[in-house]
Every structure is written in structure tokens, then in C-alpha cells.
């Protein structure tokens, strides 16, 4: 049996130093993190930065050619696996090994992405693009499930409504976040004109998925909308009315014209080209007549199409209350009970209010009407919001916000509150249990980020024995739970190493 040695340090000290970790991280905006706070993420156009907060190592992906993009929800696990896309292909990164792997897609899929992953890595949610035209659904929701060998099976398409509240096909369905147990997904329905509505998926015991779209109060019940045109007329192609020889002559003359015009533009020639190769000049009279008829028909259909679209939009703007939501501005608590977002009011979408959905049999939304933006929510319902300069929290079941600093004080975390009190708190996010908090403030090029771990690894050592029947959790030095149960059972089954049990450091040999 392994022998557990408690390092009794009575001669040196029987006191703990602070168990809180607080650090400033200047330079980048870290807008996302893992639940344990080990990994903090920064993203820009084609750039991903990944900071290991335990070693302060910054891993960067940016080569000026490849498009690296992060997911939009809980996209990184505690053990260092990150999801997003590379050049529009959904991918997963093993941060420690620096290995990217593409998730399975199918022939014909277009721009796609993985948005969120459970900490167990069992489930990944994202979307798959298709080539459907305007007026149809061009981005569809999917979920990948891990195989027993650690690879991922082909994605499963999630169900979604064929029509939104106006009777029109949604443009996108965007799954943003997934709960820790993989049974709740926070998503958005995006209308054809880019207005977003909250959407929640739930997984039944038999493995099937159902969804709910929150579209209450947008218009009077029973409103019938005009027809929305989905078949956009296609402009007739010149090449359909040119023989192979005629098309070849047209291409050659077009190339010569372009070369001559460029030479004149840069001063290599003083002669501006006067002949413009109109493709109609290369058609036979019969084909030209056929082309003109097709063009006239296109103009007629285009006018009808534009009129239908204008009629729909005029009716829409007159009868719909513009309470929509920030695209990709979604956060789901890790237990799947709360959905945080921001409600954008007005057709310009410039005025926002924090909004929180309580997930139940029928989801209930509370609009705080505060002019703030919603960012994340704890498993207990503490809602983090901000005006971009100051971070606030609506405590669970309260409609009155407090500053993040006062929220920390209310939790008895005075040391963290004091440390944060001389800083701009900016925009803050937190772990599901509210024990890891990070934030950033500033502007591009002059960002400052910060991190607080309220349950950081203690730096002192104790020799106090535990009750053998007490229920405990054992953590490794990366903050991961590695065992849970009665104290003696946990203690006797740990592998060799250093652990934290009930806030005390122990060594297993």
C-alpha cells in the first residue's frame, strides 16, 4: 500500500500564506479562459494567443497566411484543449503538444467552426456552412462526439426551425456554448437581416434534442407577414450565348485591352486603348437576340423580387419591436441553468441592456434595462455585466447591481477586493463556481488584463490529520480534481505526487 507522508512543518510554520492568486497581465486583451484559470485566450484577425497563467508562457498562432480563429463559447478545457477553426475548417488544438487536428466534415461543407467543448472533451458543438442561397439557412448547428480512442465521430446535425416567427427560414443557427454535462446548448437563431434571438437546446434521456427559441413580445400574436422572396433571379451569363471560338476571341481581346490600359496607366504607353471588347460584339445575331430576351426577363423578375423584398421589410419594420440580441454575445453557466446575453434595442442596434434567461421547462428572460452588456453567469446565477469601464455583478435573484469589488467583499474576499480596488475593472468573466475571475480594460495596443484565483494553491504546509470518514476532494497541482470520496479511500488510492486535499498539501510516495 502506498504510504502517505504528511510534511509536518511545525518547526517552520503552521500557518498558511494567502491561498489567493492575483496577477496583472499587461499587453493583450484576454477575453476568455478555462474554468480553472490556467489558460487565458486572446484573439485578433488571424491571431490566437494562449497564456499559461501557471508558467506565464505565451503560445501564439499567427503566420500572416493562415486564418486562426477561436470558438465563441467555452472553447478551452482545463487540461488544455482548444476549439475553433483554421481557414474555415473546424479544428481542435492540443495546447501542450501544439498539435492542431481538423474535426470531421463532409464533402460540400463550406466555412465551418467549432465553438465550444465540454471539459471532458466528450462533446464539441459548432456549425457547418453550406452553399444555400439568400433566403435559406446557410449555417447549420452540429455536435461532434468523442470516440473511445479519443478521435471524433462524424458530426450530428442538431434540429432547428425551418421558419422563424415571420415565416422566413433563419439565415444561421449558431451554437455558442455547451453545459458541462453536455445536455444543454446555448445558441442563437439569426434572421435573414442578421437580427439574433436566444435559442436553447436540451438533450432528453433518449439522446434526442429539442430546442426553444425565445421570440416573445416581438409582434402581436397572429401577425401574418408578407411573402419573403427566396429565389433571387440569376443574371444571364454572356458565355451561355457564345460559341467556344467566340468566347476564346472575347477573352483574348479582353486580356489585350486590360494590358494596354495598364500600360497607359503606369506611363509605359502614351496611347489609351479605344476599343472596348463588349461580349455582345462576338455573338451571332440570333444569339444576341436570345441574350437580350433573357436580360429583359431578368430585369422583370428582378423588379418583382425587389418589390416583394421591400414590401416584406416595410411591413416588418412597422410591426416588429426591435428587441434582438448581440451576435455571439452568449454565455451559458456550466450547469446549464442560466443563459447570459445582451439585448440590443432599436434598428441601429446601438443601445444595449444586459439580459438573463433562466433555463427551465419554459425559459424565462429578465431584461435589466440598464444600458450595460451581459458577459457571463455563475452556476448560482450571479450575472457579470459591464459598461466596458467598470465590471458589475447582479447577485443571484437581485435586480440591483453592485461593483465587482463590492461583490467580492460580500463573499468575504477582502484581499482580492482590496487588490482590485486601485484598478479599472473593465470587463470581467468568471468560472462556473465564481472562484476564478479574469478581466481586461483599455484599448487596442494598450490593454491590461488581470486574473484572480480565489482558491489558489496554498504555499504553506500543514500536519493536521483528517477524519478518515470525511468526504474530500483531491486536487493535483494544476487545480484538477483527481479523486473524490471518503478521506482514507482517496488517500490510499492516489498515485505518487503532490496533492491538495481540503486546502492542505500532501505528498504521496
mmCIF file with all atom_site columns, N, CA, C and O in Angstrom, residues 228-264:
data_model
loop_
_atom_site.group_PDB
_atom_site.id
_atom_site.type_symbol
_atom_site.label_atom_id
_atom_site.label_alt_id
_atom_site.label_comp_id
_atom_site.label_asym_id
_atom_site.label_entity_id
_atom_site.label_seq_id
_atom_site.pdbx_PDB_ins_code
_atom_site.Cartn_x
_atom_site.Cartn_y
_atom_site.Cartn_z
_atom_site.occupancy
_atom_site.B_iso_or_equiv
_atom_site.pdbx_formal_charge
_atom_site.auth_seq_id
_atom_site.auth_comp_id
_atom_site.auth_asym_id
_atom_site.auth_atom_id
_atom_site.pdbx_PDB_model_num
ATOM 1   N N  . UNK A 1 228 ? -41.766 36.471 -48.219 1.00 0.00 ? 228 UNK A N  1
ATOM 2   C CA . UNK A 1 228 ? -40.351 36.828 -48.312 1.00 0.00 ? 228 UNK A CA 1
ATOM 3   C C  . UNK A 1 228 ? -39.758 36.083 -49.502 1.00 0.00 ? 228 UNK A C  1
ATOM 4   O O  . UNK A 1 228 ? -39.813 34.856 -49.563 1.00 0.00 ? 228 UNK A O  1
ATOM 5   N N  . UNK A 1 229 ? -39.199 36.786 -50.489 1.00 0.00 ? 229 UNK A N  1
ATOM 6   C CA . UNK A 1 229 ? -38.694 36.104 -51.693 1.00 0.00 ? 229 UNK A CA 1
ATOM 7   C C  . UNK A 1 229 ? -37.412 35.340 -51.406 1.00 0.00 ? 229 UNK A C  1
ATOM 8   O O  . UNK A 1 229 ? -36.494 35.853 -50.760 1.00 0.00 ? 229 UNK A O  1
ATOM 9   N N  . UNK A 1 230 ? -37.346 34.114 -51.857 1.00 0.00 ? 230 UNK A N  1
ATOM 10  C CA . UNK A 1 230 ? -36.151 33.293 -51.637 1.00 0.00 ? 230 UNK A CA 1
ATOM 11  C C  . UNK A 1 230 ? -35.435 32.925 -52.931 1.00 0.00 ? 230 UNK A C  1
ATOM 12  O O  . UNK A 1 230 ? -34.267 32.546 -52.893 1.00 0.00 ? 230 UNK A O  1
ATOM 13  N N  . UNK A 1 231 ? -36.117 33.042 -54.067 1.00 0.00 ? 231 UNK A N  1
ATOM 14  C CA . UNK A 1 231 ? -35.499 32.689 -55.350 1.00 0.00 ? 231 UNK A CA 1
ATOM 15  C C  . UNK A 1 231 ? -34.996 33.952 -56.024 1.00 0.00 ? 231 UNK A C  1
ATOM 16  O O  . UNK A 1 231 ? -35.715 34.612 -56.785 1.00 0.00 ? 231 UNK A O  1
ATOM 17  N N  . UNK A 1 232 ? -33.766 34.331 -55.738 1.00 0.00 ? 232 UNK A N  1
ATOM 18  C CA . UNK A 1 232 ? -33.203 35.541 -56.329 1.00 0.00 ? 232 UNK A CA 1
ATOM 19  C C  . UNK A 1 232 ? -32.898 35.293 -57.803 1.00 0.00 ? 232 UNK A C  1
ATOM 20  O O  . UNK A 1 232 ? -32.259 34.294 -58.146 1.00 0.00 ? 232 UNK A O  1
ATOM 21  N N  . UNK A 1 233 ? -33.353 36.186 -58.689 1.00 0.00 ? 233 UNK A N  1
ATOM 22  C CA . UNK A 1 233 ? -33.104 35.991 -60.132 1.00 0.00 ? 233 UNK A CA 1
ATOM 23  C C  . UNK A 1 233 ? -31.611 35.916 -60.434 1.00 0.00 ? 233 UNK A C  1
ATOM 24  O O  . UNK A 1 233 ? -30.795 36.591 -59.798 1.00 0.00 ? 233 UNK A O  1
ATOM 25  N N  . UNK A 1 234 ? -31.263 35.096 -61.396 1.00 0.00 ? 234 UNK A N  1
ATOM 26  C CA . UNK A 1 234 ? -29.861 34.907 -61.785 1.00 0.00 ? 234 UNK A CA 1
ATOM 27  C C  . UNK A 1 234 ? -29.562 35.723 -63.035 1.00 0.00 ? 234 UNK A C  1
ATOM 28  O O  . UNK A 1 234 ? -30.290 35.649 -64.029 1.00 0.00 ? 234 UNK A O  1
ATOM 29  N N  . UNK A 1 235 ? -28.503 36.508 -62.978 1.00 0.00 ? 235 UNK A N  1
ATOM 30  C CA . UNK A 1 235 ? -28.104 37.320 -64.125 1.00 0.00 ? 235 UNK A CA 1
ATOM 31  C C  . UNK A 1 235 ? -27.670 36.394 -65.260 1.00 0.00 ? 235 UNK A C  1
ATOM 32  O O  . UNK A 1 235 ? -26.867 35.476 -65.054 1.00 0.00 ? 235 UNK A O  1
ATOM 33  N N  . UNK A 1 236 ? -28.185 36.577 -66.462 1.00 0.00 ? 236 UNK A N  1
ATOM 34  C CA . UNK A 1 236 ? -27.785 35.711 -67.584 1.00 0.00 ? 236 UNK A CA 1
ATOM 35  C C  . UNK A 1 236 ? -26.300 35.875 -67.894 1.00 0.00 ? 236 UNK A C  1
ATOM 36  O O  . UNK A 1 236 ? -25.760 36.978 -67.830 1.00 0.00 ? 236 UNK A O  1
ATOM 37  N N  . UNK A 1 237 ? -25.648 34.771 -68.202 1.00 0.00 ? 237 UNK A N  1
ATOM 38  C CA . UNK A 1 237 ? -24.218 34.788 -68.496 1.00 0.00 ? 237 UNK A CA 1
ATOM 39  C C  . UNK A 1 237 ? -23.979 34.969 -69.995 1.00 0.00 ? 237 UNK A C  1
ATOM 40  O O  . UNK A 1 237 ? -24.617 34.307 -70.826 1.00 0.00 ? 237 UNK A O  1
ATOM 41  N N  . UNK A 1 238 ? -23.041 35.866 -70.310 1.00 0.00 ? 238 UNK A N  1
ATOM 42  C CA . UNK A 1 238 ? -22.665 36.048 -71.721 1.00 0.00 ? 238 UNK A CA 1
ATOM 43  C C  . UNK A 1 238 ? -22.216 34.737 -72.337 1.00 0.00 ? 238 UNK A C  1
ATOM 44  O O  . UNK A 1 238 ? -22.503 34.452 -73.511 1.00 0.00 ? 238 UNK A O  1
ATOM 45  N N  . UNK A 1 239 ? -21.519 33.940 -71.544 1.00 0.00 ? 239 UNK A N  1
ATOM 46  C CA . UNK A 1 239 ? -20.892 32.734 -72.106 1.00 0.00 ? 239 UNK A CA 1
ATOM 47  C C  . UNK A 1 239 ? -21.911 31.677 -72.528 1.00 0.00 ? 239 UNK A C  1
ATOM 48  O O  . UNK A 1 239 ? -21.592 30.783 -73.305 1.00 0.00 ? 239 UNK A O  1
ATOM 49  N N  . UNK A 1 240 ? -23.141 31.793 -72.022 1.00 0.00 ? 240 UNK A N  1
ATOM 50  C CA . UNK A 1 240 ? -24.186 30.865 -72.468 1.00 0.00 ? 240 UNK A CA 1
ATOM 51  C C  . UNK A 1 240 ? -24.623 31.167 -73.902 1.00 0.00 ? 240 UNK A C  1
ATOM 52  O O  . UNK A 1 240 ? -25.327 30.354 -74.524 1.00 0.00 ? 240 UNK A O  1
ATOM 53  N N  . UNK A 1 241 ? -24.215 32.319 -74.415 1.00 0.00 ? 241 UNK A N  1
ATOM 54  C CA . UNK A 1 241 ? -24.653 32.734 -75.760 1.00 0.00 ? 241 UNK A CA 1
ATOM 55  C C  . UNK A 1 241 ? -23.461 32.940 -76.694 1.00 0.00 ? 241 UNK A C  1
ATOM 56  O O  . UNK A 1 241 ? -23.577 33.559 -77.745 1.00 0.00 ? 241 UNK A O  1
ATOM 57  N N  . UNK A 1 242 ? -22.305 32.416 -76.315 1.00 0.00 ? 242 UNK A N  1
ATOM 58  C CA . UNK A 1 242 ? -21.108 32.468 -77.156 1.00 0.00 ? 242 UNK A CA 1
ATOM 59  C C  . UNK A 1 242 ? -20.645 31.048 -77.449 1.00 0.00 ? 242 UNK A C  1
ATOM 60  O O  . UNK A 1 242 ? -20.656 30.179 -76.572 1.00 0.00 ? 242 UNK A O  1
ATOM 61  N N  . UNK A 1 243 ? -20.225 30.814 -78.727 1.00 0.00 ? 243 UNK A N  1
ATOM 62  C CA . UNK A 1 243 ? -19.613 29.525 -79.050 1.00 0.00 ? 243 UNK A CA 1
ATOM 63  C C  . UNK A 1 243 ? -18.236 29.479 -78.405 1.00 0.00 ? 243 UNK A C  1
ATOM 64  O O  . UNK A 1 243 ? -17.725 30.493 -77.903 1.00 0.00 ? 243 UNK A O  1
ATOM 65  N N  . UNK A 1 244 ? -17.606 28.328 -78.445 1.00 0.00 ? 244 UNK A N  1
ATOM 66  C CA . UNK A 1 244 ? -16.278 28.192 -77.853 1.00 0.00 ? 244 UNK A CA 1
ATOM 67  C C  . UNK A 1 244 ? -15.282 29.117 -78.534 1.00 0.00 ? 244 UNK A C  1
ATOM 68  O O  . UNK A 1 244 ? -14.453 29.750 -77.873 1.00 0.00 ? 244 UNK A O  1
ATOM 69  N N  . UNK A 1 245 ? -15.384 29.218 -79.862 1.00 0.00 ? 245 UNK A N  1
ATOM 70  C CA . UNK A 1 245 ? -14.461 30.086 -80.607 1.00 0.00 ? 245 UNK A CA 1
ATOM 71  C C  . UNK A 1 245 ? -14.738 31.553 -80.276 1.00 0.00 ? 245 UNK A C  1
ATOM 72  O O  . UNK A 1 245 ? -13.797 32.343 -80.101 1.00 0.00 ? 245 UNK A O  1
ATOM 73  N N  . UNK A 1 246 ? -16.008 31.934 -80.197 1.00 0.00 ? 246 UNK A N  1
ATOM 74  C CA . UNK A 1 246 ? -16.363 33.320 -79.898 1.00 0.00 ? 246 UNK A CA 1
ATOM 75  C C  . UNK A 1 246 ? -15.902 33.711 -78.481 1.00 0.00 ? 246 UNK A C  1
ATOM 76  O O  . UNK A 1 246 ? -15.381 34.813 -78.265 1.00 0.00 ? 246 UNK A O  1
ATOM 77  N N  . UNK A 1 247 ? -16.083 32.773 -77.552 1.00 0.00 ? 247 UNK A N  1
ATOM 78  C CA . UNK A 1 247 ? -15.641 33.031 -76.182 1.00 0.00 ? 247 UNK A CA 1
ATOM 79  C C  . UNK A 1 247 ? -14.127 33.188 -76.112 1.00 0.00 ? 247 UNK A C  1
ATOM 80  O O  . UNK A 1 247 ? -13.608 34.052 -75.393 1.00 0.00 ? 247 UNK A O  1
ATOM 81  N N  . UNK A 1 248 ? -13.398 32.373 -76.883 1.00 0.00 ? 248 UNK A N  1
ATOM 82  C CA . UNK A 1 248 ? -11.938 32.465 -76.908 1.00 0.00 ? 248 UNK A CA 1
ATOM 83  C C  . UNK A 1 248 ? -11.475 33.805 -77.446 1.00 0.00 ? 248 UNK A C  1
ATOM 84  O O  . UNK A 1 248 ? -10.546 34.423 -76.906 1.00 0.00 ? 248 UNK A O  1
ATOM 85  N N  . UNK A 1 249 ? -12.121 34.277 -78.526 1.00 0.00 ? 249 UNK A N  1
ATOM 86  C CA . UNK A 1 249 ? -11.752 35.573 -79.111 1.00 0.00 ? 249 UNK A CA 1
ATOM 87  C C  . UNK A 1 249 ? -12.056 36.713 -78.140 1.00 0.00 ? 249 UNK A C  1
ATOM 88  O O  . UNK A 1 249 ? -11.268 37.652 -77.999 1.00 0.00 ? 249 UNK A O  1
ATOM 89  N N  . UNK A 1 250 ? -13.178 36.604 -77.455 1.00 0.00 ? 250 UNK A N  1
ATOM 90  C CA . UNK A 1 250 ? -13.555 37.638 -76.485 1.00 0.00 ? 250 UNK A CA 1
ATOM 91  C C  . UNK A 1 250 ? -12.539 37.697 -75.346 1.00 0.00 ? 250 UNK A C  1
ATOM 92  O O  . UNK A 1 250 ? -12.085 38.781 -74.938 1.00 0.00 ? 250 UNK A O  1
ATOM 93  N N  . UNK A 1 251 ? -12.131 36.542 -74.813 1.00 0.00 ? 251 UNK A N  1
ATOM 94  C CA . UNK A 1 251 ? -11.161 36.509 -73.723 1.00 0.00 ? 251 UNK A CA 1
ATOM 95  C C  . UNK A 1 251 ? -9.819  37.095 -74.156 1.00 0.00 ? 251 UNK A C  1
ATOM 96  O O  . UNK A 1 251 ? -9.173  37.840 -73.426 1.00 0.00 ? 251 UNK A O  1
ATOM 97  N N  . UNK A 1 252 ? -9.392  36.750 -75.373 1.00 0.00 ? 252 UNK A N  1
ATOM 98  C CA . UNK A 1 252 ? -8.105  37.256 -75.855 1.00 0.00 ? 252 UNK A CA 1
ATOM 99  C C  . UNK A 1 252 ? -8.126  38.774 -75.992 1.00 0.00 ? 252 UNK A C  1
ATOM 100 O O  . UNK A 1 252 ? -7.204  39.467 -75.549 1.00 0.00 ? 252 UNK A O  1
ATOM 101 N N  . UNK A 1 253 ? -9.196  39.296 -76.598 1.00 0.00 ? 253 UNK A N  1
ATOM 102 C CA . UNK A 1 253 ? -9.286  40.752 -76.770 1.00 0.00 ? 253 UNK A CA 1
ATOM 103 C C  . UNK A 1 253 ? -9.418  41.466 -75.420 1.00 0.00 ? 253 UNK A C  1
ATOM 104 O O  . UNK A 1 253 ? -8.877  42.557 -75.232 1.00 0.00 ? 253 UNK A O  1
ATOM 105 N N  . UNK A 1 254 ? -10.114 40.836 -74.470 1.00 0.00 ? 254 UNK A N  1
ATOM 106 C CA . UNK A 1 254 ? -10.268 41.432 -73.143 1.00 0.00 ? 254 UNK A CA 1
ATOM 107 C C  . UNK A 1 254 ? -8.918  41.522 -72.434 1.00 0.00 ? 254 UNK A C  1
ATOM 108 O O  . UNK A 1 254 ? -8.603  42.518 -71.773 1.00 0.00 ? 254 UNK A O  1
ATOM 109 N N  . UNK A 1 255 ? -8.093  40.468 -72.594 1.00 0.00 ? 255 UNK A N  1
ATOM 110 C CA . UNK A 1 255 ? -6.760  40.469 -71.980 1.00 0.00 ? 255 UNK A CA 1
ATOM 111 C C  . UNK A 1 255 ? -5.890  41.552 -72.587 1.00 0.00 ? 255 UNK A C  1
ATOM 112 O O  . UNK A 1 255 ? -5.185  42.287 -71.875 1.00 0.00 ? 255 UNK A O  1
ATOM 113 N N  . UNK A 1 256 ? -5.932  41.674 -73.925 1.00 0.00 ? 256 UNK A N  1
ATOM 114 C CA . UNK A 1 256 ? -5.134  42.695 -74.603 1.00 0.00 ? 256 UNK A CA 1
ATOM 115 C C  . UNK A 1 256 ? -5.585  44.100 -74.191 1.00 0.00 ? 256 UNK A C  1
ATOM 116 O O  . UNK A 1 256 ? -4.761  44.997 -73.989 1.00 0.00 ? 256 UNK A O  1
ATOM 117 N N  . UNK A 1 257 ? -6.875  44.288 -74.033 1.00 0.00 ? 257 UNK A N  1
ATOM 118 C CA . UNK A 1 257 ? -7.399  45.585 -73.603 1.00 0.00 ? 257 UNK A CA 1
ATOM 119 C C  . UNK A 1 257 ? -6.909  45.928 -72.191 1.00 0.00 ? 257 UNK A C  1
ATOM 120 O O  . UNK A 1 257 ? -6.456  47.044 -71.936 1.00 0.00 ? 257 UNK A O  1
ATOM 121 N N  . UNK A 1 258 ? -6.992  44.941 -71.290 1.00 0.00 ? 258 UNK A N  1
ATOM 122 C CA . UNK A 1 258 ? -6.565  45.176 -69.911 1.00 0.00 ? 258 UNK A CA 1
ATOM 123 C C  . UNK A 1 258 ? -5.077  45.490 -69.834 1.00 0.00 ? 258 UNK A C  1
ATOM 124 O O  . UNK A 1 258 ? -4.652  46.394 -69.104 1.00 0.00 ? 258 UNK A O  1
ATOM 125 N N  . UNK A 1 259 ? -4.265  44.771 -70.657 1.00 0.00 ? 259 UNK A N  1
ATOM 126 C CA . UNK A 1 259 ? -2.822  45.019 -70.661 1.00 0.00 ? 259 UNK A CA 1
ATOM 127 C C  . UNK A 1 259 ? -2.510  46.414 -71.212 1.00 0.00 ? 259 UNK A C  1
ATOM 128 O O  . UNK A 1 259 ? -1.658  47.136 -70.672 1.00 0.00 ? 259 UNK A O  1
ATOM 129 N N  . UNK A 1 260 ? -3.210  46.806 -72.262 1.00 0.00 ? 260 UNK A N  1
ATOM 130 C CA . UNK A 1 260 ? -2.976  48.132 -72.861 1.00 0.00 ? 260 UNK A CA 1
ATOM 131 C C  . UNK A 1 260 ? -3.385  49.246 -71.899 1.00 0.00 ? 260 UNK A C  1
ATOM 132 O O  . UNK A 1 260 ? -2.693  50.261 -71.772 1.00 0.00 ? 260 UNK A O  1
ATOM 133 N N  . UNK A 1 261 ? -4.515  49.059 -71.219 1.00 0.00 ? 261 UNK A N  1
ATOM 134 C CA . UNK A 1 261 ? -4.972  50.065 -70.278 1.00 0.00 ? 261 UNK A CA 1
ATOM 135 C C  . UNK A 1 261 ? -3.996  50.206 -69.108 1.00 0.00 ? 261 UNK A C  1
ATOM 136 O O  . UNK A 1 261 ? -3.705  51.324 -68.647 1.00 0.00 ? 261 UNK A O  1
ATOM 137 N N  . UNK A 1 262 ? -3.450  49.084 -68.636 1.00 0.00 ? 262 UNK A N  1
ATOM 138 C CA . UNK A 1 262 ? -2.479  49.136 -67.541 1.00 0.00 ? 262 UNK A CA 1
ATOM 139 C C  . UNK A 1 262 ? -1.191  49.846 -67.964 1.00 0.00 ? 262 UNK A C  1
ATOM 140 O O  . UNK A 1 262 ? -0.635  50.657 -67.231 1.00 0.00 ? 262 UNK A O  1
ATOM 141 N N  . UNK A 1 263 ? -0.714  49.535 -69.202 1.00 0.00 ? 263 UNK A N  1
ATOM 142 C CA . UNK A 1 263 ? 0.498   50.182 -69.705 1.00 0.00 ? 263 UNK A CA 1
ATOM 143 C C  . UNK A 1 263 ? 0.302   51.689 -69.811 1.00 0.00 ? 263 UNK A C  1
ATOM 144 O O  . UNK A 1 263 ? 1.199   52.481 -69.480 1.00 0.00 ? 263 UNK A O  1
ATOM 145 N N  . UNK A 1 264 ? -0.887  52.112 -70.233 1.00 0.00 ? 264 UNK A N  1
ATOM 146 C CA . UNK A 1 264 ? -1.190  53.539 -70.318 1.00 0.00 ? 264 UNK A CA 1
ATOM 147 C C  . UNK A 1 264 ? -1.250  54.163 -68.923 1.00 0.00 ? 264 UNK A C  1
ATOM 148 O O  . UNK A 1 264 ? -0.740  55.266 -68.690 1.00 0.00 ? 264 UNK A O  1
#
